[in-house]
Amino acid sequence: MTVIKKRKATRVLQRTTAVTMAKGSPASNVLPQSASVTVNFRQMPGTSVKDVENHIRKVVRNKNIDIELLGCKEVSQFATKDSQSYRAIDEICSRTDPKKNFVVPYLVMGSTDAYHYGEICDNVLRFSPFRVSAEL
């Protein structure tokens, strides 16, 4: 049981990979002339699109493949806990029950509209009010 819990927890701490589409033969009894897959990667902060491409080239056995990057964007920057905005959210959350409610930075696993503000704002905060079990 502990191993399963640890695996679930580590999923938010590493790059994730999901094959979302595969295309090849038009029928089960026909050999395909070519094949393609679409893979969705969720990057970790500190990595780049180039890192993902290098990872693909490293793990794929066939070195003669063509890689086409679709809909790529670099990872969003971190917001700092020292910002006025972060401190305001922390203060508001603490008012209701300071012993139980506190703000903890975490990674948002997925793209949000906040990405568009990265070029014009020093700190972009994505606020999700929920409680997390300490038993994770």
XYZ file of N, CA and C in Angstrom:
408
model
N 0.822 -1.190 0.000
C 0.000 0.000 0.000
C 0.871 1.260 0.000
N 1.946 1.264 0.758
C 2.828 2.421 0.810
C 3.472 2.678 -0.545
N 3.859 1.620 -1.250
C 4.478 1.770 -2.563
C 3.505 2.441 -3.527
N 2.244 2.033 -3.503
C 1.233 2.636 -4.379
C 1.078 4.115 -4.063
N 1.003 4.464 -2.793
C 0.875 5.872 -2.413
C 2.082 6.668 -2.888
N 3.273 6.115 -2.749
C 4.478 6.812 -3.182
C 4.478 7.002 -4.693
N 4.018 5.998 -5.440
C 3.964 6.127 -6.892
C 3.001 7.237 -7.301
N 1.853 7.314 -6.639
C 0.898 8.368 -6.952
C 1.497 9.733 -6.664
N 2.190 9.855 -5.579
C 2.790 11.135 -5.200
C 3.890 11.542 -6.171
N 4.669 10.582 -6.654
C 5.778 10.937 -7.537
C 5.317 11.341 -8.920
N 4.091 11.007 -9.296
C 3.608 11.401 -10.620
C 3.593 12.907 -10.802
N 3.397 13.640 -9.738
C 3.397 15.098 -9.861
C 4.801 15.666 -9.767
N 5.795 14.810 -9.583
C 7.167 15.272 -9.447
C 8.055 14.855 -10.612
N 7.466 14.358 -11.670
C 8.260 13.934 -12.816
C 7.522 14.222 -14.116
N 8.260 14.194 -15.206
C 7.643 14.390 -16.526
C 6.687 13.231 -16.771
N 5.523 13.524 -17.344
C 4.593 12.454 -17.685
C 4.500 12.343 -19.202
N 4.208 11.144 -19.668
C 4.133 10.840 -21.083
C 2.856 10.053 -21.340
N 2.089 10.445 -22.347
C 0.869 9.719 -22.695
C 0.741 9.631 -24.211
N 0.690 8.414 -24.738
C 0.427 8.235 -26.161
C -1.066 8.485 -26.343
N -1.406 9.523 -27.108
C -2.805 9.910 -27.249
C -3.404 9.498 -28.593
N -2.567 9.248 -29.600
C -3.066 8.813 -30.904
C -2.021 7.905 -31.570
N -2.503 6.898 -32.298
C -1.613 6.031 -33.073
C -2.282 5.755 -34.418
N -1.473 5.739 -35.478
C -2.023 5.551 -36.823
C -1.061 4.671 -37.609
N -1.607 3.735 -38.362
C -0.766 2.845 -39.166
C -1.564 2.264 -40.298
N -1.813 0.991 -40.231
C -2.508 0.273 -41.296
C -4.003 0.588 -41.318
N -4.599 0.624 -42.519
C -6.036 0.859 -42.608
C -6.863 -0.378 -42.240
N -6.217 -1.548 -42.139
C -6.933 -2.780 -41.790
C -5.999 -3.710 -41.023
N -6.579 -4.658 -40.315
C -5.770 -5.546 -39.470
C -4.913 -6.510 -40.277
N -5.244 -6.750 -41.536
C -4.465 -7.690 -42.354
C -3.586 -6.998 -43.400
N -3.322 -5.702 -43.215
C -2.508 -4.936 -44.157
C -1.300 -4.357 -43.422
N -0.109 -4.607 -43.980
C 1.087 -4.024 -43.370
C 1.138 -2.537 -43.710
N 1.392 -1.681 -42.737
C 1.408 -0.238 -43.015
C 2.676 0.177 -43.761
N 2.536 1.150 -44.646
C 3.684 1.736 -45.329
C 4.423 2.672 -44.377
N 3.650 3.271 -43.473
C 4.238 4.144 -42.465
C 3.328 4.115 -41.235
N 3.844 4.606 -40.154
C 3.073 4.649 -38.909
C 3.428 5.936 -38.176
N 2.502 6.391 -37.368
C 2.783 7.587 -36.580
C 2.102 7.484 -35.223
N 2.659 8.168 -34.263
C 2.056 8.279 -32.933
C 2.118 9.735 -32.500
N 1.129 10.117 -31.735
C 1.135 11.435 -31.107
C 1.274 11.197 -29.612
N 2.251 11.856 -29.034
C 2.550 11.668 -27.616
C 2.461 13.019 -26.914
N 1.775 13.041 -25.786
C 1.649 14.251 -24.992
C 2.645 14.159 -23.837
N 3.474 15.183 -23.700
C 4.443 15.248 -22.601
C 4.078 16.412 -21.701
N 4.120 16.201 -20.410
C 4.000 17.299 -19.452
C 5.373 17.471 -18.832
N 5.922 18.635 -19.061
C 7.292 18.901 -18.632
C 7.356 19.339 -17.181
N 8.518 19.209 -16.634
C 8.804 19.695 -15.287
C 9.477 21.056 -15.394
N 9.289 21.897 -14.382
C 10.022 23.171 -14.380
C 11.520 22.902 -14.497
N 12.164 23.756 -15.254
C 13.603 23.587 -15.458
C 13.930 22.782 -16.699
N 12.899 22.246 -17.384
C 13.131 21.518 -18.623
C 12.627 22.359 -19.796
N 13.038 21.981 -20.984
C 12.649 22.728 -22.181
C 12.057 21.774 -23.209
N 11.493 22.333 -24.248
C 10.977 21.526 -25.362
C 12.123 20.732 -25.977
N 13.292 21.333 -26.071
C 14.468 20.638 -26.611
C 14.822 19.421 -25.747
N 14.672 19.538 -24.431
C 14.915 18.396 -23.538
C 13.972 17.240 -23.856
N 12.714 17.567 -24.136
C 11.734 16.530 -24.490
C 12.139 15.858 -25.799
N 12.522 16.651 -26.794
C 12.955 16.081 -28.074
C 14.169 15.176 -27.869
N 15.122 15.606 -27.064
C 16.302 14.774 -26.775
C 15.908 13.485 -26.067
N 14.937 13.559 -25.180
C 14.442 12.375 -24.462
C 13.841 11.382 -25.460
N 13.044 11.884 -26.406
C 12.438 11.010 -27.413
C 13.529 10.301 -28.211
N 14.508 11.051 -28.668
C 15.598 10.459 -29.470
C 16.380 9.417 -28.661
N 16.490 9.629 -27.367
C 17.233 8.700 -26.512
C 16.474 7.384 -26.305
N 15.154 7.442 -26.108
C 14.404 6.243 -25.734
C 13.842 5.449 -26.913
N 13.728 6.056 -28.093
C 13.188 5.351 -29.254
C 14.300 4.544 -29.912
N 14.045 3.265 -30.127
C 15.074 2.391 -30.706
C 15.414 2.747 -32.146
N 14.396 3.059 -32.943
C 14.615 3.388 -34.356
C 15.147 4.817 -34.448
N 16.399 4.968 -34.783
C 17.028 6.285 -34.839
C 16.728 7.030 -36.141
N 16.019 6.380 -37.074
C 15.698 7.003 -38.353
C 14.281 7.599 -38.380
N 13.723 7.888 -37.246
C 12.368 8.444 -37.202
C 12.390 9.951 -37.424
N 11.280 10.453 -37.903
C 11.087 11.894 -38.012
C 10.287 12.339 -36.795
N 10.730 13.396 -36.157
C 10.017 13.946 -35.011
C 9.461 15.300 -35.415
N 8.155 15.429 -35.285
C 7.499 16.704 -35.568
C 6.881 17.196 -34.264
N 7.300 18.353 -33.833
C 6.791 18.906 -32.581
C 5.523 19.700 -32.877
N 4.449 19.351 -32.185
C 3.146 19.986 -32.398
C 2.709 20.724 -31.142
N 2.288 21.948 -31.279
C 1.706 22.679 -30.156
C 2.608 22.779 -28.933
N 3.880 23.024 -29.145
C 4.828 23.072 -28.032
C 4.883 24.456 -27.400
N 5.131 24.457 -26.115
C 5.442 25.709 -25.433
C 6.330 25.390 -24.237
N 7.144 26.352 -23.904
C 8.062 26.153 -22.784
C 7.302 26.192 -21.462
N 7.920 25.647 -20.437
C 7.328 25.592 -19.103
C 7.173 27.002 -18.536
N 6.074 27.242 -17.832
C 5.853 28.543 -17.181
C 6.892 28.772 -16.089
N 7.168 30.032 -15.825
C 8.110 30.393 -14.768
C 7.459 30.216 -13.394
N 8.282 30.043 -12.385
C 7.801 29.958 -11.013
C 7.378 31.340 -10.515
N 6.347 31.368 -9.723
C 6.000 32.584 -8.987
C 6.745 32.526 -7.657
N 7.138 33.655 -7.141
C 7.899 33.671 -5.895
C 6.982 33.825 -4.685
N 7.341 33.146 -3.615
C 6.576 33.250 -2.368
C 6.772 34.611 -1.708
N 7.765 35.359 -2.126
C 8.041 36.667 -1.529
C 7.216 37.785 -2.154
N 6.410 37.463 -3.137
C 5.651 38.512 -3.816
C 4.486 39.005 -2.952
N 4.064 40.210 -3.211
C 2.932 40.801 -2.498
C 1.663 39.974 -2.740
N 1.469 39.497 -3.949
C 0.276 38.714 -4.291
C 0.238 37.396 -3.523
N 1.357 36.709 -3.455
C 1.414 35.438 -2.727
C 1.115 35.671 -1.246
N 1.727 36.692 -0.679
C 1.500 36.987 0.741
C 0.040 37.345 1.007
N -0.615 38.036 0.067
C -2.032 38.389 0.234
C -2.900 37.133 0.261
N -2.650 36.202 -0.643
C -3.419 34.946 -0.654
C -3.174 34.171 0.630
N -1.941 34.111 1.070
C -1.596 33.413 2.312
C -2.329 34.035 3.504
N -2.347 35.343 3.570
C -3.012 36.039 4.676
C -4.521 35.773 4.671
N -5.147 35.848 3.528
C -6.596 35.626 3.426
C -6.955 34.189 3.838
N -6.186 33.228 3.384
C -6.459 31.825 3.726
C -6.239 31.553 5.208
N -5.277 32.205 5.789
C -4.960 31.985 7.202
C -6.007 32.575 8.148
N -6.753 33.558 7.698
C -7.741 34.220 8.555
C -8.818 33.274 9.078
N -9.268 32.324 8.263
C -10.369 31.457 8.679
C -9.957 30.468 9.753
N -8.806 29.856 9.621
C -8.306 28.913 10.626
C -6.807 28.754 10.430
N -6.009 29.597 11.111
C -4.556 29.595 10.892
C -3.866 28.260 11.173
N -4.468 27.413 12.022
C -3.843 26.125 12.336
C -4.087 25.087 11.243
N -5.165 25.246 10.505
C -5.498 24.257 9.473
C -5.304 24.768 8.048
N -5.419 26.062 7.850
C -5.344 26.614 6.498
C -4.035 27.361 6.285
N -3.270 26.905 5.333
C -2.059 27.617 4.957
C -1.796 27.367 3.479
N -1.067 28.251 2.884
C -0.804 28.199 1.454
C 0.511 27.467 1.213
N 0.469 26.517 0.284
C 1.648 25.738 -0.062
C 1.800 25.757 -1.582
N 2.965 26.134 -2.077
C 3.170 26.109 -3.530
C 3.123 24.671 -4.045
N 2.598 24.509 -5.235
C 2.585 23.199 -5.872
C 2.585 23.380 -7.389
N 2.811 22.298 -8.090
C 2.829 22.346 -9.551
C 1.426 22.104 -10.083
N 1.001 22.944 -10.991
C -0.261 22.728 -11.685
C 0.051 21.805 -12.856
N -0.504 20.614 -12.837
C -0.239 19.644 -13.893
C -1.232 19.834 -15.032
N -0.921 20.694 -15.900
C -1.786 20.983 -17.033
C -1.616 22.429 -17.427
N -2.042 22.708 -18.600
C -1.911 24.069 -19.092
C -3.110 24.902 -18.651
N -2.856 26.140 -18.283
C -3.928 27.049 -17.901
C -3.790 28.329 -18.714
N -4.828 29.140 -18.694
C -4.768 30.424 -19.393
C -3.724 31.350 -18.781
N -3.314 31.065 -17.563
C -2.315 31.898 -16.894
C -1.003 31.940 -17.679
N -0.781 30.955 -18.513
C 0.427 30.912 -19.336
C 0.597 32.200 -20.144
N -0.498 32.761 -20.606
C -0.444 33.953 -21.457
C 0.060 35.195 -20.716
N 0.010 35.182 -19.399
C 0.437 36.341 -18.616
C 1.930 36.314 -18.296
N 2.591 35.219 -18.584
C 4.002 35.073 -18.251
C 4.913 36.138 -18.827
N 4.579 36.636 -19.993
C 5.432 37.639 -20.631
C 5.247 39.037 -20.055
N 4.122 39.281 -19.377
C 3.861 40.633 -18.874
C 3.814 40.724 -17.347
N 3.906 39.587 -16.659
C 3.837 39.590 -15.188
C 5.035 38.848 -14.604
N 5.547 39.361 -13.503
C 6.646 38.676 -12.828
C 6.173 37.430 -12.096
N 4.963 37.479 -11.559
C 4.415 36.359 -10.794
C 2.994 36.071 -11.266
N 2.772 34.855 -11.724
C 1.437 34.425 -12.116
C 1.045 33.313 -11.155
N 0.015 33.581 -10.362
C -0.421 32.616 -9.355
C -1.681 31.909 -9.827
N -1.699 30.600 -9.672
C -2.880 29.800 -9.978
C -3.395 29.292 -8.640
N -4.526 29.768 -8.236
C -5.031 29.479 -6.892
C -6.070 28.371 -6.948
N -5.851 27.318 -6.180
C -6.795 26.191 -6.101
C -7.014 25.869 -4.633
N -8.122 26.321 -4.057
C -8.360 26.075 -2.626
C -8.854 24.645 -2.374
N -7.976 23.795 -1.895
C -8.380 22.450 -1.521
C -7.467 21.964 -0.402
N -7.932 20.957 0.284
C -7.146 20.387 1.385
C -6.459 19.123 0.914
N -5.258 18.948 1.378
C -4.467 17.785 1.019
C -4.160 16.996 2.277
N -4.275 15.691 2.190
C -3.983 14.827 3.320
C -2.473 14.758 3.550
N -2.077 14.813 4.788
C -0.655 14.703 5.137
C -0.175 13.256 5.008
N -1.085 12.323 4.807
C -0.744 10.906 4.708
C -0.243 10.504 3.335
N -0.222 11.403 2.396
C 0.261 11.100 1.063
C 1.715 10.768 1.150
